Structures are given as C-alpha cells and as structure tokens.
XYZ file of C-alpha atoms in Angstrom:
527
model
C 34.593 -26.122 -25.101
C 31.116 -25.766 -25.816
C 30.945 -23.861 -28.998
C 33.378 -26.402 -30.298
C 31.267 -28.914 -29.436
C 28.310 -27.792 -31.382
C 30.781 -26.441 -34.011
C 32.143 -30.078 -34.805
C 28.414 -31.394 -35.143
C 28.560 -33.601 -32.442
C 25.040 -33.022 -31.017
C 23.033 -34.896 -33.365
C 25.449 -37.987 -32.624
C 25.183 -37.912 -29.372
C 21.177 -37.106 -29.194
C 21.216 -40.171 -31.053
C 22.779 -42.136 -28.249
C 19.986 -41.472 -26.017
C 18.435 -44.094 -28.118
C 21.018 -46.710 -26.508
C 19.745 -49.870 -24.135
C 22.855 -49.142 -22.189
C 23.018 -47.431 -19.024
C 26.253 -46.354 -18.400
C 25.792 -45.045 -22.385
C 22.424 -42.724 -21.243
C 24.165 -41.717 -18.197
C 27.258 -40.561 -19.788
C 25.302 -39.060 -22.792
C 22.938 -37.260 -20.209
C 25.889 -35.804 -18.348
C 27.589 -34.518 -21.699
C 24.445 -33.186 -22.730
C 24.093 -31.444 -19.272
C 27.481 -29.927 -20.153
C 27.052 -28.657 -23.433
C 23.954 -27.000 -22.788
C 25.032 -25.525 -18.902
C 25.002 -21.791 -19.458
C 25.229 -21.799 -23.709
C 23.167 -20.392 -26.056
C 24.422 -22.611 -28.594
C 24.826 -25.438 -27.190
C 20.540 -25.272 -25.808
C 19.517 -24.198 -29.143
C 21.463 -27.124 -30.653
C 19.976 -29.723 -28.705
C 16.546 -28.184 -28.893
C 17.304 -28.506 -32.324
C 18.388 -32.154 -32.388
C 14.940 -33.006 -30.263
C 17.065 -33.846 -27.406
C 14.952 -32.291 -24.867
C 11.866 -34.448 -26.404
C 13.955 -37.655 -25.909
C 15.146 -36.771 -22.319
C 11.797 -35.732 -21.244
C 10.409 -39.408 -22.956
C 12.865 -41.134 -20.485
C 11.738 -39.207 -17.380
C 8.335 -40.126 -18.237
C 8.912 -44.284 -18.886
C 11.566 -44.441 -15.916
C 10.101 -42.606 -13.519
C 8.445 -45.823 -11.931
C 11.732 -47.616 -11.125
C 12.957 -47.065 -8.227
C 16.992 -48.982 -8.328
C 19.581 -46.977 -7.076
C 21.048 -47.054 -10.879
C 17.722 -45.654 -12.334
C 17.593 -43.085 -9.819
C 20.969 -41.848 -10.600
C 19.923 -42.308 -14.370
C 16.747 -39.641 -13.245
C 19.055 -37.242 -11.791
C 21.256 -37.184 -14.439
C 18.580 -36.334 -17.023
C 16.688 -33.980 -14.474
C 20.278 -31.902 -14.271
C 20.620 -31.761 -17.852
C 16.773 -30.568 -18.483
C 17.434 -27.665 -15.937
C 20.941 -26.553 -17.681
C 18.804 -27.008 -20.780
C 16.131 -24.712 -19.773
C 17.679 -22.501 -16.847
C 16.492 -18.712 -16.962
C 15.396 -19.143 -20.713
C 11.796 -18.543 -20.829
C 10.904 -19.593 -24.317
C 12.466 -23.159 -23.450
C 11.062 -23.453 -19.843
C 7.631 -22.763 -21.922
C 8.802 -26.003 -24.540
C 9.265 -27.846 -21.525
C 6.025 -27.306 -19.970
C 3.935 -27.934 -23.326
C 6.499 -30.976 -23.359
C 4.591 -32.058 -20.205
C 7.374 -32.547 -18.049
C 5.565 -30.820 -15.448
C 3.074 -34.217 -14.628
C 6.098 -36.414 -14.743
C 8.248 -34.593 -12.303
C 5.498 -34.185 -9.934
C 4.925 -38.233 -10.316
C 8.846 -38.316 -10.045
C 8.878 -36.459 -6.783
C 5.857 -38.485 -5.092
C 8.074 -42.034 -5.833
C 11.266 -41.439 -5.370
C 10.929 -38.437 -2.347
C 13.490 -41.210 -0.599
C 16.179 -39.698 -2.657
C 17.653 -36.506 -1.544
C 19.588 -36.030 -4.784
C 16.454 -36.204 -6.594
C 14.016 -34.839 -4.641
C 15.996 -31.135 -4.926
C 16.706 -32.003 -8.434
C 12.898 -32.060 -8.876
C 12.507 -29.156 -5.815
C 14.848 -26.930 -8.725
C 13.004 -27.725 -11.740
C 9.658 -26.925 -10.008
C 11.180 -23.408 -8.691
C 11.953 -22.432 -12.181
C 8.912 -23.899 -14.392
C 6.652 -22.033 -11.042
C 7.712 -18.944 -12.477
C 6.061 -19.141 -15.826
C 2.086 -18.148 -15.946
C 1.347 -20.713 -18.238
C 2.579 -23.794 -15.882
C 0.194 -23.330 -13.600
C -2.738 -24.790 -14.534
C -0.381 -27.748 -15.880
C 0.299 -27.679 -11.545
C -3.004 -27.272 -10.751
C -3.977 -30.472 -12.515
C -1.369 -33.012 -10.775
C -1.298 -33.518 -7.141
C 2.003 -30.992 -6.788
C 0.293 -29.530 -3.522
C -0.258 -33.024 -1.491
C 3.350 -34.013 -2.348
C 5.098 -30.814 -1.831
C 3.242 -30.301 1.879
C 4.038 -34.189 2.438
C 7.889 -33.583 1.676
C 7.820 -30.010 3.495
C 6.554 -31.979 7.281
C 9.302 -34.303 6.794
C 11.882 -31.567 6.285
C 13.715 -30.529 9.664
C 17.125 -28.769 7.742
C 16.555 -24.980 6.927
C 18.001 -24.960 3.191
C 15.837 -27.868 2.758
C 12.831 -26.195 3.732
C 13.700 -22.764 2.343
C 13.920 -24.801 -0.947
C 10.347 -26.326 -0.546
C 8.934 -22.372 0.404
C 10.837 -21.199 -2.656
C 8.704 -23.608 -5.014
C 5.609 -22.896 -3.183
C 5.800 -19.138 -3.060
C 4.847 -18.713 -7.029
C 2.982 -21.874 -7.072
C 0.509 -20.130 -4.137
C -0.164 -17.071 -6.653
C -2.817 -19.405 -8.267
C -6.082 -19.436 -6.614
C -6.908 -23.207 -7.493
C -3.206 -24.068 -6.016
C -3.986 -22.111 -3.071
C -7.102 -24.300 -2.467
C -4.665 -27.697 -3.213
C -2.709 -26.354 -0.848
C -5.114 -25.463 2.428
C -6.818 -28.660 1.587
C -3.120 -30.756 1.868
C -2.692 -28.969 5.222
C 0.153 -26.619 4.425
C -1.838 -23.367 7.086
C -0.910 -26.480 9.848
C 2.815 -26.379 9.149
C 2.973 -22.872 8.360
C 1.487 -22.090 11.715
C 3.246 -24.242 13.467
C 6.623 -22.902 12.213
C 5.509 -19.197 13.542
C 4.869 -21.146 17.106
C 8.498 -22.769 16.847
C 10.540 -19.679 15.613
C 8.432 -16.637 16.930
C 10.542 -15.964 20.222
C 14.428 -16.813 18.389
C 16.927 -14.430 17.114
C 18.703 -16.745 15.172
C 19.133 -15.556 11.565
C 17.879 -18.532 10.431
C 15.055 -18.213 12.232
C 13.654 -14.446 11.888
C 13.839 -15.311 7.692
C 11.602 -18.998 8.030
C 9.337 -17.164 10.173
C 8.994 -14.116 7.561
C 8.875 -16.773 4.788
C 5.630 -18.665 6.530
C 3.469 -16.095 7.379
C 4.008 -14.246 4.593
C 3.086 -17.907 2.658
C 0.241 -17.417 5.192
C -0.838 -13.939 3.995
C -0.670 -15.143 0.222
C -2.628 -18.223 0.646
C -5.668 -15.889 2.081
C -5.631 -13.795 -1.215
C -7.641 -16.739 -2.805
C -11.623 -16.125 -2.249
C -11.985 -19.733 -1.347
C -9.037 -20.950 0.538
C -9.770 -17.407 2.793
C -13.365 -18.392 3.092
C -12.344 -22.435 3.751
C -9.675 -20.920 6.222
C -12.045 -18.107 8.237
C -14.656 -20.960 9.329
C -17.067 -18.327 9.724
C -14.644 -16.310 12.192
C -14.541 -19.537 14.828
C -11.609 -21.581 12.587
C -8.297 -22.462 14.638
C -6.421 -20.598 12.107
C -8.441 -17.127 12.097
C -8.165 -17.304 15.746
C -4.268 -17.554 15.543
C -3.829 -15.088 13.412
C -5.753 -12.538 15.860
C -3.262 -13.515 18.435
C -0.245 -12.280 15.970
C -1.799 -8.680 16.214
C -0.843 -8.218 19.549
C 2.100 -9.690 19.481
C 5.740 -7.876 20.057
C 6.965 -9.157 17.052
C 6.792 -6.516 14.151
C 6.494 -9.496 11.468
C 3.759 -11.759 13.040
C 1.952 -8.002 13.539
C 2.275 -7.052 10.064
C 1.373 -10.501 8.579
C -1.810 -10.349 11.728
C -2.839 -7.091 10.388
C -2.227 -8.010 6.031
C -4.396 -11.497 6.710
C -7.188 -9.613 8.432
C -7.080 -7.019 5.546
C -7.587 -10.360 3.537
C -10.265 -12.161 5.363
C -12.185 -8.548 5.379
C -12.527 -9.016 1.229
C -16.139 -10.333 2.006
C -18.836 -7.899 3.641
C -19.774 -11.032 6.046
C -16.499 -11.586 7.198
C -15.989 -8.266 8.160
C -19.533 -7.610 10.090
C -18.479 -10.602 12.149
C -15.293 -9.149 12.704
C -16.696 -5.844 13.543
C -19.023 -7.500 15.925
C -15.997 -9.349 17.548
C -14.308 -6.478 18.196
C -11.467 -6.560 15.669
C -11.266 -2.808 15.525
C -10.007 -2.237 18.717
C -7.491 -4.388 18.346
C -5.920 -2.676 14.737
C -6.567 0.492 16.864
C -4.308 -0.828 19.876
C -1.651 -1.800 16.922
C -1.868 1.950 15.236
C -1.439 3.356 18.669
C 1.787 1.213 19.264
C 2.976 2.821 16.106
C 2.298 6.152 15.441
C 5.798 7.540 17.145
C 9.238 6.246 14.328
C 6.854 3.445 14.223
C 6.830 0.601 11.782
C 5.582 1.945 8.263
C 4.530 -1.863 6.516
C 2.948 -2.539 9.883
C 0.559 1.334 9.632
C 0.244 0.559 6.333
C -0.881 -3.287 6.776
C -3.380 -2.000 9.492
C -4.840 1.228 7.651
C -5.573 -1.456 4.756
C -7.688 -3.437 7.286
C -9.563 -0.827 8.483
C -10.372 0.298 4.773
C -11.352 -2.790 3.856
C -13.570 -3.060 7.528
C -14.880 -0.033 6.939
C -17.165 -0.682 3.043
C -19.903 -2.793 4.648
C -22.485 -0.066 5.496
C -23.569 -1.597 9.017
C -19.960 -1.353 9.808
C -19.466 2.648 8.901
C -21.332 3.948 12.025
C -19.940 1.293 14.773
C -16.194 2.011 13.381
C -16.897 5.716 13.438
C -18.628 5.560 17.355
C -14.983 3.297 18.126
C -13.303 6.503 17.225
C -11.428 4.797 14.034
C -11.023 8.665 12.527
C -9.176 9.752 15.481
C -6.848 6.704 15.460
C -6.060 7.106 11.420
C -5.763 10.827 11.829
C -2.905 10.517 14.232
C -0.949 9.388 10.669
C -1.774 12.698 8.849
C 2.130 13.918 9.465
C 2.821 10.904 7.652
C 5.466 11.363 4.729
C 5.370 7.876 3.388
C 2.955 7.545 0.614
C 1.662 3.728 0.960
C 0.655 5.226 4.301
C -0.646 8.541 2.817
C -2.807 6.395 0.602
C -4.265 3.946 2.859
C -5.208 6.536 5.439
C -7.197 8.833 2.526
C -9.248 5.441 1.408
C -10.102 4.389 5.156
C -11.256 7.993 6.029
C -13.527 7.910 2.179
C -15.163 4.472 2.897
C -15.831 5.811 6.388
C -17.330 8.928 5.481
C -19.458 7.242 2.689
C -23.382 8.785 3.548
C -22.189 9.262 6.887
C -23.130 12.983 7.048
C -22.139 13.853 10.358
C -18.744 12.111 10.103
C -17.930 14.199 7.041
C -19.120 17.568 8.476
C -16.720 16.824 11.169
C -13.849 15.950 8.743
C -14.664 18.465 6.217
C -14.459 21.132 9.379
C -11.045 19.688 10.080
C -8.488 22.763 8.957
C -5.718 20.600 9.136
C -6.796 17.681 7.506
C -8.432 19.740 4.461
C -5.182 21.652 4.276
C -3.075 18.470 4.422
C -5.050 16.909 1.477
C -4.945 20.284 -0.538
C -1.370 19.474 -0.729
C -1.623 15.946 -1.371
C -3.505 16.975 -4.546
C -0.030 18.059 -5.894
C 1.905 14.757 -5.457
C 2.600 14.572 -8.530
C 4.844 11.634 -7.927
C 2.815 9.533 -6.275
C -0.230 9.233 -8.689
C -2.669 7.267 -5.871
C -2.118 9.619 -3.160
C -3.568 12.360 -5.334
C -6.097 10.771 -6.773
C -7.499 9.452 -2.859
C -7.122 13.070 -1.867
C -9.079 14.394 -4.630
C -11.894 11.530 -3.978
C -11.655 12.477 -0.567
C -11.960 16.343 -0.623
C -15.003 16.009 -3.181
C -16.273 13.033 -0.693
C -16.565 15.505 2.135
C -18.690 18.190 -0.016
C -21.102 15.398 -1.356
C -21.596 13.403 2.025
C -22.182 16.612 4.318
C -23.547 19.095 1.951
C -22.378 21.832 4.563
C -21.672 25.218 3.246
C -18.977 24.995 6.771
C -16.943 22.129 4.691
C -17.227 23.986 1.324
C -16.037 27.422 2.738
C -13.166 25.538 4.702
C -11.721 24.136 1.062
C -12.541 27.298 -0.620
C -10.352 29.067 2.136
C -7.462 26.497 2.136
C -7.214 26.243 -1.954
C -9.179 23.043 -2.942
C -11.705 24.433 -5.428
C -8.795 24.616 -8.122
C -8.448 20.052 -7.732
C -11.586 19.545 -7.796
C -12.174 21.321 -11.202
C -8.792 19.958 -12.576
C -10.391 16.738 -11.313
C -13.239 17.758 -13.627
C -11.171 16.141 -16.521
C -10.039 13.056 -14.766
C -9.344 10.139 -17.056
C -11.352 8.044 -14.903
C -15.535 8.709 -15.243
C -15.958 7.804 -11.769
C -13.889 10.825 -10.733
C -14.967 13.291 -12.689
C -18.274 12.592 -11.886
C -17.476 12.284 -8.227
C -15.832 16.238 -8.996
C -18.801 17.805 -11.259
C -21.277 16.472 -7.916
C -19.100 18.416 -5.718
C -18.578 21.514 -7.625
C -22.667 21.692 -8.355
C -23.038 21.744 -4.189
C -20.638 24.425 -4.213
C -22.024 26.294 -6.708
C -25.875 25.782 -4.978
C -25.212 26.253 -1.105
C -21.897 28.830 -2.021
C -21.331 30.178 -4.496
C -20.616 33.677 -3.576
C -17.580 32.164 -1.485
C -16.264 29.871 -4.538
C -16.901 32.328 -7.187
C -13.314 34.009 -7.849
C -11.653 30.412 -7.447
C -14.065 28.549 -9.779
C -13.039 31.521 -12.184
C -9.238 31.630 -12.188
C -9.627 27.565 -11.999
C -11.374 28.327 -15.815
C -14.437 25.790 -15.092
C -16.819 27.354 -17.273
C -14.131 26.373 -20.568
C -13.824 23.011 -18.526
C -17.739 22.379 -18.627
C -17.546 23.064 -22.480
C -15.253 20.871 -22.956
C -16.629 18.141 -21.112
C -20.065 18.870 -23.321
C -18.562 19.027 -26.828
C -16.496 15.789 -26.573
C -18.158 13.237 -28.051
C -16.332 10.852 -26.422
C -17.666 12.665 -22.643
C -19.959 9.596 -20.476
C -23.460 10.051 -21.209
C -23.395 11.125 -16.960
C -20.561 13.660 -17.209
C -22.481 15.373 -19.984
C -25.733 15.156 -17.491
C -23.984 16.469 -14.380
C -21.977 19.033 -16.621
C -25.289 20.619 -17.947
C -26.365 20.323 -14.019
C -23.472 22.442 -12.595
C -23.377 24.880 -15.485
C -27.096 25.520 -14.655
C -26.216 26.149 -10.628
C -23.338 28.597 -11.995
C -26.240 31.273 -13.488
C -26.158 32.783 -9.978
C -22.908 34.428 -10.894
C -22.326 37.300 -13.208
C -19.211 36.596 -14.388
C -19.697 33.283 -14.842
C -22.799 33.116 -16.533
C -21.151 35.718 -18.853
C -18.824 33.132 -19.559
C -21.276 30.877 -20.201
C -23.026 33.295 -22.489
C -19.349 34.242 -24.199
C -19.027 30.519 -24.702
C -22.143 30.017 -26.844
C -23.578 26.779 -24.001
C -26.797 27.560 -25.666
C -25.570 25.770 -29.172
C -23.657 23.114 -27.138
C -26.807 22.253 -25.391
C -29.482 22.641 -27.840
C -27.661 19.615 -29.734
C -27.962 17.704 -27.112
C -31.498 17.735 -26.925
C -31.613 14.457 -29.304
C -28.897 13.083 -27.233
C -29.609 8.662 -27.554
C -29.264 8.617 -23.785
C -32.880 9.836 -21.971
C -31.453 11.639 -19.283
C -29.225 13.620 -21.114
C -31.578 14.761 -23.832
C -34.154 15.550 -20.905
C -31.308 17.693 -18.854
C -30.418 19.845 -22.273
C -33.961 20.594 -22.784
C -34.172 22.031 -18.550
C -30.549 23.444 -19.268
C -31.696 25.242 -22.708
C -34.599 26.808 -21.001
C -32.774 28.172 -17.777
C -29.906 29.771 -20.081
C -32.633 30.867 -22.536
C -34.627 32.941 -19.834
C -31.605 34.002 -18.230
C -30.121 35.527 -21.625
C-alpha cells in the first residue's frame, strides 16, 4: 500500500496537514505518515522530499513542554513516525541530527520520563542516532548523561534496563560522554548491579552483569574519567574492581583484569599499582588459567602486565616477582590474541634489562617458539611482536650466547626479511640487531646472513630514496661490521657500495653524510 500511496501523490497533501490546529488531525496525519514511511524507500524519500521530517521535528521541539496526556500521545506519535522515517538509513539519521532533533529529545526525555510510552520511544531514537559518529558531540552538548543515569536508577525491569545500556553503550565510546557520565554517577549503579547479580545463574542475570562491567571497562578507556575514577589508587571504585580479580566468576575476572589494563595507561598509575602489589594478583589469575583455561581472561591479564610493565622503575620489580616465568607458562599457546600479548609483555620487560634478556635469549624453547611465530603469516601482529622480540633480545643483552642460540634455531633469515619492514621503527630495530651479530659473531651468522641475501638487502635499503635518513645510517653501519667476512665483503665489492655510498656523502641529514664518509673509507682501504 505504500508505493501506491506515494504513487497517487498523496504525501505533499498530507505533509500539508501537519500544518492543522487540530489534534486528532496531527495525530492521525503523524500515524499515516509513520505508515508510509515504516520500512519504504519510497515512501522516506517522499516525505523527506515534502519537508515532512522538518515539520515533525518543529512540533517535537514547540510541544515538548506540555505535559497533557493528549500532547504526550501527540509526542509519541511523531517520535514513532521520525524513527520509521529514519530507521537503519544512515544518510537520514545524519538529516535528523543536523535537524537537531537530538537536543529536543533529550529535553523530551528529562520532562516527560513519567511516560513509559515515551520514554522508550525516546530510549529507541537515542539507540539509533548513538550509532552515528557525528551525533556525538550534538550528545555531548545536552545533558543526555544526567537524564539517562537518572532514568537507569529508577529502572527495576530487565528489558527496561537492557534498553537504557543499549543507548549508553555507543554513547560511552566518546571520551567527553564518558566524563558526563562518571560525573552523573553511572560507575555507582554499574557497580552496584555486579554486587546484586554476581552470585545468580539466572539468564537474565549472567547477561546484565556482562553488560555493566563491560560498560565499566569502556568508561575507563577515557584518560579523564579513568584518572577521575582511580583517585590516585585509594577511590571506592579502583578498590572494587581489584576485588573482581580474584573472584570465581570468569566475567567479573576478565572485566578486573581489562580495567586494570586501563587504569595502567598512565606511568603513575601503574608505579602505584606496582607498589601495591597488583602483580601478584594478575599472576595468581594466570596461574588459575594456564590448564583449558579461559583465553579472554589470559589475554585480558597478559594486556595488564604489558601495559605494567613500560614504566622503567617497574621493569626490574616485575622481573624479581618472576612475571617471565608466569607469561612463559602460555608459550604452548595456539590462540593468537594470547600469542600477541605474551610477545609484547616479555619486549617491554626486557627493554635495557640486560640480564633479563640474556636469560630469555638463552631460552631454546622460547627462541624456537618465536622462530616459528615469524611465519604466521595469518596473523600479521603475532609476527611482527616476534620479530621485535627476537631482535629485542640481541640489542638488550648483546650476548654472543643469545645470538648463537637464534643463529642455531633459524632466526637470522626474520630478522633480515625484517630488514625491509614497512614500518621504520622495525627495520631499524632489525639493522641494530643484525650489526651486533655481525660485530660479536659473525663467523657463526655468516652462511645464514648469506643465503638470507642481506648484502642485496643493505643496497637496497641505501639506493631508495625514499629509505629514513636512520635506516640509511644504520645500513652503512652494518655493511661496515660485515667486512670481516670474505664472502660478504665480496658481495659488497660485486655490488659497487662504494658508488652507493660516496653519494651519500652530501646526504641533507648530518649523520648520514658523516657515516658515508667513515663507510667510504673502511670499504676504500679494505678494497
């Protein structure tokens, strides 16, 4: 009947009607209007086109003060036809917003929050506009937070509440609504929800306490409502969340262990966890699931401790708590979110920490565990951590032990192929690594470095003008620590480095242009 509808021209008439002093006429008109456009192309794009969206969303705005029973039915009406109007259609939710219906519902919502049937009206609208990036500053400006966490502690129904979370959910990705929302005291209910549901096993009541604490978890991804909310590591609500770590419950555990990963995004914070002991207790959670154990819950926890573990004070007191042992125990590990977060925790930890990485580097079964990591080729992060991680342990031990272990369990062929990493800070983090190799062992690497075809690498890396000013510096470095070998500084000779770096010698950057002229000397004496 739609089609027809628009077909026989009847929109314009009856946007026209909207103009009516009559009631009954704008609640009628509303409800055919809701009608035509419910789940049509046509029919939305005809009353777009008629400017009755502009007209409804002019009544919201100059009725949204009354508060009769006939008025609020009047709001409803119009509310139901602006969400047929705009429901799962992007461009429209968009005309809406600029519109600025968004103000006007939220105003709607804080007057008539007496009115079930409007209230979810409004609770809908809000779930879909939340969706769209550009509505959230429009949220941000109103006072959405205050009424939304004044209408969620009045709510005692489930679906009721489940409909508040689902408008808050996308509303809480914005770091200023975040704030709005700590401030209006939603961390109070949310906490007191886990308190109410944590020991049920009601349906009902496993997915509201999921839905609050991971609310929880999402609200502490904001730099200031995490700061407002740690309190310097003595707030009410940091202190709760330390008691979900050790709890039985694998969801209060895994949103524990993802809020302290959080709260550890400032170097303060996580000193003064460190200091408090906070280790220990991610260590006791590891240890309750290294067996079939929970993999968001490792994974959660491993995050932590990486994030625990960049402060520099906090390196050597993590490392003396035995963290490596407890993250090692995951090396069997075949899940790759797992995979991942154990490589970065064991890099940050090892960061100029030479005795750590001597230890690690030594560690046959770790180095040949990350030599095959560096061929995941699915799972792009896991190889990239275990190529950081392999050159980490050369360059933070400088122990000829650590380089002949990855010579002897194949690593010298991913750290050149690292060599031409996309990403600067890799390759550089590679050419640092192979330049140790080739000046504590280069006897050992030799035949690897060769069949790995670094030397054509190196001139590569030194002809491309588009090579970092530091990968051409650290290139000319390692190609100078690879004259100790004959074949290779043949290759070097077959190659013709000795144009290649001449050139460079009026390189714009300093260091460069100072590094050809050393370079150009050592291959020129060594011709």
């Amino acid at each position: 009947m739609r089609i027809p509808c628009v077909d026989a021209g009847l929109i314009s008439p009856l946007v026209q009607l909207l103009n009516s002093k009559d009631q009954e006429v704008l609640l009628q008109t509303g409800r055919a209007l809701g009608n035509i456009c419910y789940d049509s192309h046509e029919g939305r794009s005809a009353v777009g086109q008629a400017g009755g969206a502009q007209v409804v969303v002019d009544h919201l705005r100059s009725l949204c003060s009354i508060t009769d029973p006939a008025n609020e039915k009047l709001l409803t009406v119009f509310c139901g036809m602006l969400m047929n109007y705009s429901n799962e259609n992007d461009s429209l939710q968009a005309q809406l917003i600029n519109m600025g219906v968004i103000p006007t519902l939220v105003k709607l919502l804080g007057i008539h929050c007496h009115n079930a049937a409007l209230t979810e009206m409004c609770l809908v609208a809000f779930g879909n506009l939340a969706e769209l990036e550009s509505s959230k500053e429009q949220f941000a400006s109103t006072n959405i937070a205050e009424e939304l966490v004044k209408l969620f502690k009045k709510q005692i129904e489930h679906d009721k509440r489940e409909m508040i979370f689902e408008v808050l959910a996308p509303l809480a990705e914005n770091d200023a609504i975040k704030l709005q929302l700590v401030e209006a005291g939603l961390v109070e209910c949310l906490l007191e929800i886990v308190q109410q549901k944590v020991d049920s096993d009601k349906e009902d009541d496993i997915a509201e306490l999921k839905t609050a604490s991971d609310l929880m978890v999402l609200l502490l991804l904001g730099d200031e409502s995490m700061q407002k909310l740690f309190e310097g590591g003595k707030g009410n609500v940091f202190q709760r969340v330390l008691s979900w770590i050790p709890s039985n419950n694998h969801q209060l555990q895994l949103a524990g262990a993802l809020a302290i990963a959080n709260f550890a995004r400032n170097d303060g914070n996580c000193i003064h966890m460190v200091e408090n002991g906070i280790v220990e207790r991610l260590m006791d959670l590891l240890d309750r699931h290294v067996e079939n154990g929970n993999v968001t819950v490792q994974h959660a926890a491993l995050s932590a401790l990486r994030n625990l573990a960049i402060p520099v004070v906090n390196k050597a007191k993590m490392l003396s708590a035995g963290v490596t042992g407890a993250v090692l125990k995951f090396l069997k590990s075949e899940m790759p979110p797992v995979q991942f977060k154990l490589l970065g925790t064991l890099r940050m930890l090892i960061d100029a920490q030479a005795e750590a990485a001597e230890q690690l580097g030594k560690n046959v079964q770790l180095v040949e565990r990350l030599v095959e990591w560096c061929e995941a080729k699915d799972h792009a992060g896991v190889m990239g951590e275990s190529n950081r991680l392999l050159s980490a342990l050369i360059r933070h031990s400088k122990s000829k032990d650590v380089i002949k272990t990855i010579v002897q369990s194949g690593g010298i062929k991913h750290l050149v192929t690292m060599a031409t990493s996309e990403h600067v800070i890799m390759q550089n983090e590679a050419l640092v690594a192979l330049a140790l190799i080739a000046a504590l062992e280069l006897g050992t690497a030799e035949k690897d470095l060769e069949s790995a075809k670094l030397v054509q690498i190196l001139h590569r890396l030194l002809t491309d003008e588009r090579s970092a000013p530091e990968i051409k510096y650290n290139s000319m470095v390692l190609t100078c620590a690879l004259m100790g070998s004959e074949s290779l500084h043949k290759e070097v000779q077959d190659l013709a480095f000795l144009d290649v770096v001449s050139k460079l010698r009026s390189h714009e950057n300093k260091s460069v242009a100072q590094q050809a002229s050393l370079t150009e000397q050592r291959l020129t004496v060594e011709s």
